[in-house]
Coordinates of C-alpha atoms in Angstrom, one line a residue:
Chain A
M1 CA 87.7 0.6 141.6
S2 CA 91.1 2.2 142.4
V3 CA 91.6 3.2 138.8
I4 CA 88.3 4.8 138.9
T5 CA 89.1 6.7 142.0
I6 CA 92.4 7.8 140.4
E7 CA 90.6 9.1 137.5
R8 CA 88.3 11.2 139.4
K9 CA 91.2 12.7 141.5
V10 CA 93.0 13.5 138.2
L11 CA 89.8 15.3 136.9
E12 CA 89.3 17.1 140.1
K13 CA 93.0 18.3 140.0
N14 CA 92.6 19.2 136.5
E15 CA 89.6 21.3 137.3
A16 CA 91.2 23.1 140.1
I17 CA 93.7 24.3 137.7
A18 CA 91.5 25.0 135.1
R19 CA 89.6 27.5 137.4
K20 CA 93.0 29.2 138.0
N21 CA 93.2 29.5 134.1
R22 CA 89.9 31.0 133.8
D23 CA 90.3 33.4 136.7
L24 CA 93.6 34.6 134.9
F25 CA 92.1 34.9 131.6
A26 CA 89.0 36.8 132.9
R27 CA 91.4 39.4 134.9
H28 CA 92.9 40.0 131.7
G29 CA 89.9 40.2 129.7
V30 CA 91.0 37.5 127.4
F31 CA 88.7 35.4 125.3
V32 CA 89.8 31.6 125.3
L33 CA 88.9 29.0 122.9
N34 CA 89.7 25.3 123.2
M35 CA 89.6 23.9 119.4
V36 CA 88.9 19.9 119.5
S37 CA 88.3 17.4 116.7
S38 CA 89.7 14.2 115.1
P39 CA 93.1 14.2 113.5
G40 CA 93.0 15.9 110.2
S41 CA 89.8 17.8 110.3
G42 CA 91.5 21.0 109.5
K43 CA 91.9 23.0 112.9
T44 CA 95.2 24.3 111.9
S45 CA 93.8 25.5 108.6
I46 CA 90.9 27.2 110.2
L47 CA 93.6 28.8 112.5
E48 CA 95.6 30.0 109.7
R49 CA 92.4 31.5 107.7
T50 CA 91.5 33.2 111.1
L51 CA 94.8 34.8 111.8
H52 CA 95.0 36.0 108.3
R53 CA 91.6 37.9 108.5
L54 CA 92.1 39.0 112.2
K55 CA 95.8 39.4 113.4
D56 CA 95.7 43.0 112.4
R57 CA 92.5 43.8 114.2
V58 CA 92.8 42.0 117.5
R59 CA 95.8 40.5 119.5
I60 CA 95.9 36.8 119.4
A61 CA 98.2 34.0 120.7
V62 CA 98.0 30.4 120.0
I63 CA 98.8 27.2 122.3
E64 CA 99.4 24.2 120.1
G65 CA 98.9 20.7 121.7
D66 CA 100.2 17.7 119.7
V67 CA 101.4 14.3 120.5
Q68 CA 104.8 14.8 118.6
T69 CA 106.2 17.5 116.4
D70 CA 106.1 21.2 116.4
L71 CA 104.8 21.4 112.6
D72 CA 101.4 23.1 114.0
A73 CA 103.1 25.9 115.9
R74 CA 105.4 26.6 113.0
R75 CA 102.6 26.9 110.6
V76 CA 100.8 29.3 112.9
A77 CA 103.9 31.2 113.9
A78 CA 104.4 32.2 110.2
Y79 CA 101.4 34.8 110.8
G80 CA 103.6 36.7 113.2
V81 CA 101.6 35.9 116.2
P82 CA 102.9 34.3 119.6
A83 CA 102.8 30.6 119.4
V84 CA 103.7 27.9 121.9
Q85 CA 103.8 24.3 121.3
I86 CA 103.0 21.8 123.8
I87 CA 104.2 18.2 123.0
T88 CA 102.5 15.5 125.1
Q89 CA 104.7 12.8 124.3
G90 CA 102.2 10.2 123.8
G91 CA 99.6 12.0 125.7
C92 CA 96.1 11.8 124.1
H93 CA 94.8 15.5 125.4
L94 CA 96.0 18.7 126.8
E95 CA 95.4 19.3 130.5
A96 CA 95.1 22.4 132.4
S97 CA 98.2 22.2 134.1
L98 CA 100.1 22.0 130.5
V99 CA 98.1 25.2 129.5
H100 CA 99.1 26.9 132.9
D101 CA 102.7 26.0 132.0
A102 CA 102.6 27.5 128.5
L103 CA 100.9 30.6 129.8
A104 CA 104.6 31.4 131.4
N105 CA 105.7 31.9 127.7
I106 CA 102.8 34.3 126.8
D107 CA 101.9 38.2 128.1
L108 CA 98.2 37.7 128.8
A109 CA 98.3 41.5 129.4
S110 CA 99.2 42.4 125.7
L111 CA 96.6 39.9 124.3
D112 CA 92.7 40.0 123.4
A113 CA 92.4 36.2 122.7
V114 CA 94.1 32.9 122.9
I115 CA 93.2 29.9 120.8
I116 CA 94.2 26.5 121.9
E117 CA 94.4 23.7 119.4
N118 CA 94.2 20.3 121.3
V119 CA 95.3 17.2 120.1
G120 CA 93.4 15.5 117.5
N121 CA 91.3 13.2 119.4
L122 CA 87.3 13.2 119.3
V123 CA 87.2 11.3 122.7
C124 CA 89.6 12.2 125.6
P125 CA 90.0 16.2 125.3
S126 CA 86.0 16.3 125.8
N127 CA 86.7 15.6 129.7
Y128 CA 89.3 18.1 130.3
D129 CA 88.4 21.7 131.1
L130 CA 91.5 23.9 130.4
G131 CA 90.1 27.0 131.4
E132 CA 88.6 28.3 128.2
A133 CA 85.4 30.2 127.6
M134 CA 84.1 27.5 125.6
K135 CA 85.1 24.4 123.3
V136 CA 84.8 24.6 119.5
V137 CA 84.6 21.2 117.8
V138 CA 85.2 20.9 114.1
A139 CA 84.0 18.2 112.2
S140 CA 85.1 17.5 108.5
T141 CA 82.6 16.4 105.9
T142 CA 85.0 13.7 104.8
E143 CA 84.5 12.1 108.4
G144 CA 80.9 11.3 107.4
D145 CA 77.6 12.5 109.0
D146 CA 77.4 9.9 111.6
K147 CA 80.2 11.3 114.1
P148 CA 78.0 13.5 116.4
L149 CA 76.0 10.4 117.4
K150 CA 79.1 8.0 117.6
Y151 CA 81.2 10.6 119.7
P152 CA 78.4 12.3 121.6
A153 CA 80.4 13.9 124.6
M154 CA 82.5 16.1 122.3
F155 CA 79.5 17.6 120.8
R156 CA 77.5 17.7 124.0
N157 CA 80.5 19.7 125.8
S158 CA 81.3 22.1 123.1
S159 CA 79.4 25.4 122.5
V160 CA 80.1 25.8 118.7
L161 CA 80.4 23.5 115.7
I162 CA 82.3 24.1 112.6
I163 CA 81.3 22.0 109.9
N164 CA 84.7 22.0 107.6
K165 CA 85.7 20.9 104.3
T166 CA 82.4 21.8 102.7
D167 CA 84.0 22.2 99.3
L168 CA 84.5 18.1 99.5
V169 CA 80.6 17.4 99.8
P170 CA 80.3 16.5 96.1
Y171 CA 82.9 13.6 96.5
V172 CA 82.2 12.2 99.7
N173 CA 79.2 10.1 101.5
C174 CA 78.1 13.0 103.8
S175 CA 74.9 14.8 104.0
L176 CA 75.4 18.3 105.6
P177 CA 71.9 18.7 106.6
A178 CA 72.1 15.1 108.3
L179 CA 75.6 16.1 110.0
Q180 CA 74.3 19.4 111.3
A181 CA 70.9 17.6 112.5
N182 CA 72.9 14.9 114.3
A183 CA 75.0 17.4 116.0
L184 CA 71.7 19.5 117.1
S185 CA 70.3 16.3 118.4
I186 CA 73.0 15.8 120.8
N187 CA 73.3 19.6 121.8
P188 CA 70.4 21.7 120.5
G189 CA 72.7 24.6 121.9
L190 CA 75.2 24.4 119.2
T191 CA 76.2 27.4 117.2
V192 CA 77.0 26.1 113.8
F193 CA 79.3 27.5 111.0
Q194 CA 80.2 25.7 107.9
T195 CA 83.5 26.5 106.3
S196 CA 85.8 25.5 103.7
C197 CA 89.5 26.5 104.0
T198 CA 89.9 25.8 100.4
T199 CA 87.3 28.2 98.9
D200 CA 87.2 30.6 102.2
A201 CA 83.4 30.0 102.3
G202 CA 82.0 30.4 105.7
I203 CA 85.4 31.9 107.1
A204 CA 84.0 35.3 107.2
E205 CA 80.7 34.4 109.0
W206 CA 83.0 32.7 111.8
C207 CA 85.8 35.4 111.9
A208 CA 82.9 38.1 112.7
W209 CA 81.4 35.9 115.3
L210 CA 85.0 35.2 117.0
L211 CA 85.4 39.2 116.8
E212 CA 82.2 39.7 118.9
Q213 CA 83.0 37.2 121.2
I214 CA 86.4 39.0 121.8
R215 CA 84.8 42.2 122.2
L216 CA 82.2 40.9 124.8
A217 CA 85.0 39.2 126.7
S218 CA 87.2 42.4 126.8
Q219 CA 84.2 44.0 128.6
G220 CA 84.0 41.1 131.1
G221 CA 80.8 39.3 129.6
A222 CA 81.6 36.6 127.1
S223 CA 82.4 33.7 129.3
A224 CA 79.2 33.7 131.1
A225 CA 77.0 34.6 128.1
P226 CA 74.9 32.2 126.6
I227 CA 75.2 31.3 123.1
G228 CA 72.3 31.1 120.7
I229 CA 72.0 28.9 117.8
D230 CA 73.3 30.2 114.7
E231 CA 72.2 29.1 111.1
Chain B
M1 CA 103.3 8.8 140.4
S2 CA 100.4 6.5 141.8
V3 CA 98.5 7.4 138.5
I4 CA 101.3 6.2 136.5
T5 CA 101.6 3.0 138.5
I6 CA 97.7 2.3 137.8
E7 CA 98.3 2.8 134.5
R8 CA 101.0 0.2 134.3
K9 CA 99.0 -2.3 136.3
V10 CA 96.2 -1.7 133.7
L11 CA 98.5 -2.5 131.1
E12 CA 99.7 -5.2 132.6
K13 CA 96.4 -6.7 133.2
N14 CA 95.5 -6.0 129.6
E15 CA 98.5 -7.9 128.2
A16 CA 97.5 -10.9 130.5
I17 CA 94.3 -11.1 129.0
A18 CA 95.6 -10.5 125.6
R19 CA 97.8 -13.5 125.6
K20 CA 94.5 -15.6 126.7
N21 CA 92.7 -14.1 123.5
R22 CA 96.0 -14.7 121.0
D23 CA 96.2 -18.6 122.7
L24 CA 92.5 -18.7 121.7
F25 CA 92.9 -17.6 118.4
A26 CA 96.0 -19.7 117.8
R27 CA 94.1 -22.9 118.8
H28 CA 91.5 -22.4 116.4
G29 CA 93.8 -21.3 113.8
V30 CA 92.1 -17.9 113.2
F31 CA 93.5 -15.0 111.9
V32 CA 92.7 -11.4 113.7
L33 CA 93.1 -8.0 112.7
N34 CA 93.0 -5.0 114.9
M35 CA 91.8 -2.1 112.7
V36 CA 92.6 1.3 114.1
S37 CA 92.6 4.9 112.8
S38 CA 90.8 8.3 113.1
P39 CA 87.4 8.7 113.1
G40 CA 85.9 8.6 109.6
S41 CA 88.9 7.6 107.9
G42 CA 86.9 4.7 106.2
K43 CA 87.7 1.6 108.4
T44 CA 83.9 0.4 108.0
S45 CA 83.8 1.1 104.4
I46 CA 86.9 -1.1 104.0
L47 CA 85.3 -3.7 106.1
E48 CA 82.1 -3.4 103.8
R49 CA 84.3 -3.8 100.7
T50 CA 86.2 -6.8 102.2
L51 CA 83.5 -8.6 103.4
H52 CA 81.6 -8.1 99.7
R53 CA 84.6 -9.8 98.1
L54 CA 85.6 -12.5 100.7
K55 CA 82.5 -13.5 102.6
D56 CA 81.8 -16.5 100.2
R57 CA 85.5 -17.7 100.3
V58 CA 86.4 -17.6 103.8
R59 CA 84.5 -17.4 107.2
I60 CA 85.0 -13.9 108.7
A61 CA 83.4 -12.5 112.1
V62 CA 83.4 -8.8 113.0
I63 CA 83.8 -7.0 116.5
E64 CA 82.9 -3.6 116.3
G65 CA 84.2 -1.0 119.0
D66 CA 82.3 2.5 119.4
V67 CA 82.0 5.0 122.0
Q68 CA 78.1 4.9 121.2
T69 CA 75.7 3.4 118.8
D70 CA 75.6 0.2 117.0
L71 CA 75.7 1.6 113.5
D72 CA 78.8 0.2 112.4
A73 CA 77.7 -3.4 113.3
R74 CA 74.4 -3.0 111.5
R75 CA 76.4 -2.1 108.4
V76 CA 78.5 -4.9 108.7
A77 CA 75.8 -7.5 109.6
A78 CA 73.8 -6.5 106.6
Y79 CA 76.6 -8.8 104.7
G80 CA 75.6 -11.9 106.4
V81 CA 78.6 -12.2 109.0
P82 CA 78.7 -12.7 112.4
A83 CA 79.0 -9.3 113.9
V84 CA 79.2 -8.3 117.8
Q85 CA 79.1 -4.4 118.7
I86 CA 81.1 -3.2 121.8
I87 CA 79.9 0.3 122.9
T88 CA 82.6 1.3 125.3
Q89 CA 80.2 4.2 126.9
G90 CA 83.0 7.1 126.8
G91 CA 85.8 4.6 126.6
C92 CA 88.6 5.7 124.0
H93 CA 89.7 2.4 123.3
L94 CA 88.9 -1.2 123.3
E95 CA 90.7 -3.4 125.8
A96 CA 91.6 -7.1 125.6
S97 CA 88.9 -7.9 128.4
L98 CA 86.2 -6.4 126.2
V99 CA 87.2 -8.4 123.4
H100 CA 87.6 -11.6 125.4
D101 CA 83.8 -11.1 126.7
A102 CA 82.6 -10.2 123.2
L103 CA 84.2 -13.7 122.1
A104 CA 81.3 -15.5 124.3
N105 CA 78.9 -14.6 121.3
I106 CA 81.2 -15.8 118.4
D107 CA 82.0 -19.6 117.6
L108 CA 85.8 -19.4 116.9
A109 CA 85.8 -23.0 115.6
S110 CA 83.6 -22.2 112.7
L111 CA 85.5 -19.3 111.8
D112 CA 88.8 -18.4 109.6
A113 CA 89.2 -14.8 110.7
V114 CA 88.1 -12.1 113.2
I115 CA 88.4 -8.3 112.3
I116 CA 88.3 -6.0 115.1
E117 CA 87.3 -2.4 114.3
N118 CA 88.6 -0.3 117.4
V119 CA 87.2 3.0 118.5
G120 CA 88.2 5.8 116.2
N121 CA 91.2 7.4 117.9
L122 CA 94.7 7.8 116.4
V123 CA 96.4 7.7 120.0
C124 CA 95.0 5.6 122.7
P125 CA 94.1 2.4 120.9
S126 CA 98.0 2.1 120.1
N127 CA 99.0 0.8 123.8
Y128 CA 96.5 -1.9 124.0
D129 CA 97.1 -5.4 122.7
L130 CA 93.8 -7.3 122.1
G131 CA 95.4 -10.5 121.1
E132 CA 95.6 -9.7 117.4
A133 CA 97.9 -11.0 115.2
M134 CA 98.5 -7.5 113.9
K135 CA 97.3 -3.9 113.9
V136 CA 96.2 -2.2 110.6
V137 CA 96.3 1.4 110.7
V138 CA 94.1 3.2 108.1
A139 CA 94.9 6.8 107.2
S140 CA 92.6 8.8 104.7
T141 CA 94.2 11.3 102.5
T142 CA 91.8 13.7 103.7
E143 CA 93.6 13.9 107.0
G144 CA 96.8 15.4 105.3
D145 CA 100.3 13.6 104.8
D146 CA 101.7 14.7 108.4
K147 CA 99.7 12.4 110.7
P148 CA 102.4 9.7 111.0
L149 CA 104.7 12.3 112.3
K150 CA 102.1 13.7 114.6
Y151 CA 100.7 10.3 116.0
P152 CA 104.1 7.9 115.5
A153 CA 103.0 5.4 118.0
M154 CA 99.9 4.0 116.1
F155 CA 102.4 3.7 113.0
R156 CA 105.2 2.4 115.0
N157 CA 102.8 -0.3 116.6
S158 CA 101.1 -1.4 113.5
S159 CA 102.0 -3.9 110.8
V160 CA 100.0 -2.7 107.7
L161 CA 99.0 0.8 106.5
I162 CA 96.1 1.3 104.3
I163 CA 96.1 4.6 102.8
N164 CA 92.4 5.1 102.0
K165 CA 90.3 7.9 99.9
T166 CA 93.0 7.9 97.2
D167 CA 90.2 9.2 95.0
L168 CA 90.1 12.4 96.8
V169 CA 93.7 13.1 96.3
P170 CA 92.9 15.9 93.5
Y171 CA 90.8 17.7 96.0
V172 CA 92.9 17.7 99.0
N173 CA 96.4 18.9 100.6
C174 CA 97.9 15.8 100.6
S175 CA 100.9 14.3 98.9
L176 CA 100.6 10.3 98.7
P177 CA 104.4 9.8 98.5
A178 CA 105.1 12.0 101.2
L179 CA 102.3 10.4 103.6
Q180 CA 103.8 6.9 102.7
A181 CA 107.4 8.2 103.4
N182 CA 106.5 9.8 106.5
A183 CA 104.7 6.3 107.9
L184 CA 107.9 4.7 106.6
S185 CA 110.2 6.9 108.4
I186 CA 108.4 5.9 111.6
N187 CA 108.1 2.3 110.7
P188 CA 110.2 0.9 107.7
G189 CA 108.5 -2.8 108.1
L190 CA 104.8 -1.2 107.4
T191 CA 103.1 -3.2 104.6
V192 CA 101.3 -0.3 102.7
F193 CA 98.2 -0.6 100.6
Q194 CA 96.5 2.6 98.8
T195 CA 92.8 2.0 98.5
S196 CA 89.5 4.0 97.5
C197 CA 86.2 2.6 98.7
T198 CA 84.7 4.6 96.1
T199 CA 86.4 3.4 93.0
D200 CA 87.4 0.1 94.6
A201 CA 91.1 0.8 93.7
G202 CA 93.5 -1.4 95.7
I203 CA 90.9 -3.4 97.4
A204 CA 91.8 -6.4 95.3
E205 CA 95.3 -6.3 96.4
W206 CA 94.3 -5.8 100.0
C207 CA 92.0 -8.6 99.8
A208 CA 94.5 -11.0 98.4
W209 CA 97.0 -10.2 100.9
L210 CA 94.3 -10.9 103.8
L211 CA 93.4 -14.1 102.2
E212 CA 97.0 -15.0 102.0
Q213 CA 97.4 -14.3 106.0
I214 CA 94.1 -16.1 106.6
R215 CA 95.5 -19.2 104.9
L216 CA 98.9 -19.0 106.9
A217 CA 97.5 -18.6 109.9
S218 CA 95.1 -21.8 109.3
Q219 CA 98.3 -23.5 109.0
G220 CA 99.6 -22.1 112.3
G221 CA 102.0 -19.9 110.9
A222 CA 100.8 -16.2 110.5
S223 CA 100.7 -14.6 114.0
A224 CA 104.5 -15.3 114.5
A225 CA 105.8 -14.6 110.8
P226 CA 107.5 -11.3 110.1
I227 CA 105.9 -9.3 107.5
G228 CA 108.0 -8.0 104.4
I229 CA 107.4 -4.4 102.7
D230 CA 104.8 -4.4 100.3
E231 CA 105.5 -2.3 97.1

């Protein structure tokens, strides 16, 4: 019982800090995404493709969360955007306080958007609000089409699903329609994109949507706006 | 501070139950593996291939751990072996007590081996001893070759690495030598297999090794025996 009480206290404390982060983002009109997925689903590659297309059109900073190494922050920083690496030293998810600390190294007043790449983990990060406008869950076709059913909380708590590595569908045991239907059975409100960072398929559509969200946030509207189903 | 104390108490309690499980397995001469990996790396497919080859030669039971659904237990039960599904209801890893409870449904006296498939999570299960002889970590080539560096605890705490989905190497950004070298830089004692459940490559070698471990355990030797580097 005591463990459950402590866990609830941890989550309550996290939510209080997440609210502070969210207020801070809103005050600066900055749109913030929390990207979550299994390890190796392609979050960093999607980020690279996104920065390649958008870095000269909007001002984006990236916060990278990893158990160890700053490999991802280095990949992202190569695009000339501000990048802060959080190393959790074994921790399985980012918490709002870690993001709050990382913001000390970021000038929100000079930004339009912050993209947070969470630790690769399809379970634990689903419980932790970081103050983001929404969670974006990335599912790779190589993981199979049953993952939304087996890890439902992450799909339930996300607003957007990016089905990545669509170029590998001919070689893997994954049905794109089944993967999308399984995800929508858990969360009918998901906005869905299908992308490949190898062929660039779907990246333009994702970036166009992201630009529109950033524009809405700068007008003070995105965080609260309901997101429709994208096909 | 209190959270850390609770966490240590949870781990200590887990280790006490894991010792009980381990004693029980040793008393019956049953070899027990704890399979760990990211979601979708192919643990269940490797299990299916393994059962296909070995089910008529040794008596194997399977304990499946999942956040939700009994999809994996149903896949495994199709091979006619005893299969118990543990649904963690949101929990990110198996604990020794859950395995202990599952053993109520398994007749150890009639078995040579138990394979536990943990929740797909490359972080949390690394800390939880279930009473197994050893952990087997599965890394898919589709996850990229940097995962041992980014999630070192799982590779440090495992005795065996199965690099799976080798058939997809031509299509993904992953160097097999780099993946193996990164894993061995974290844990030089890893026994390494390279497998594909699509082409069956490497499955015979893995099954031969597993058979030998089961034989050793039935003689009371495997759990304590040091495992050499395979190559």
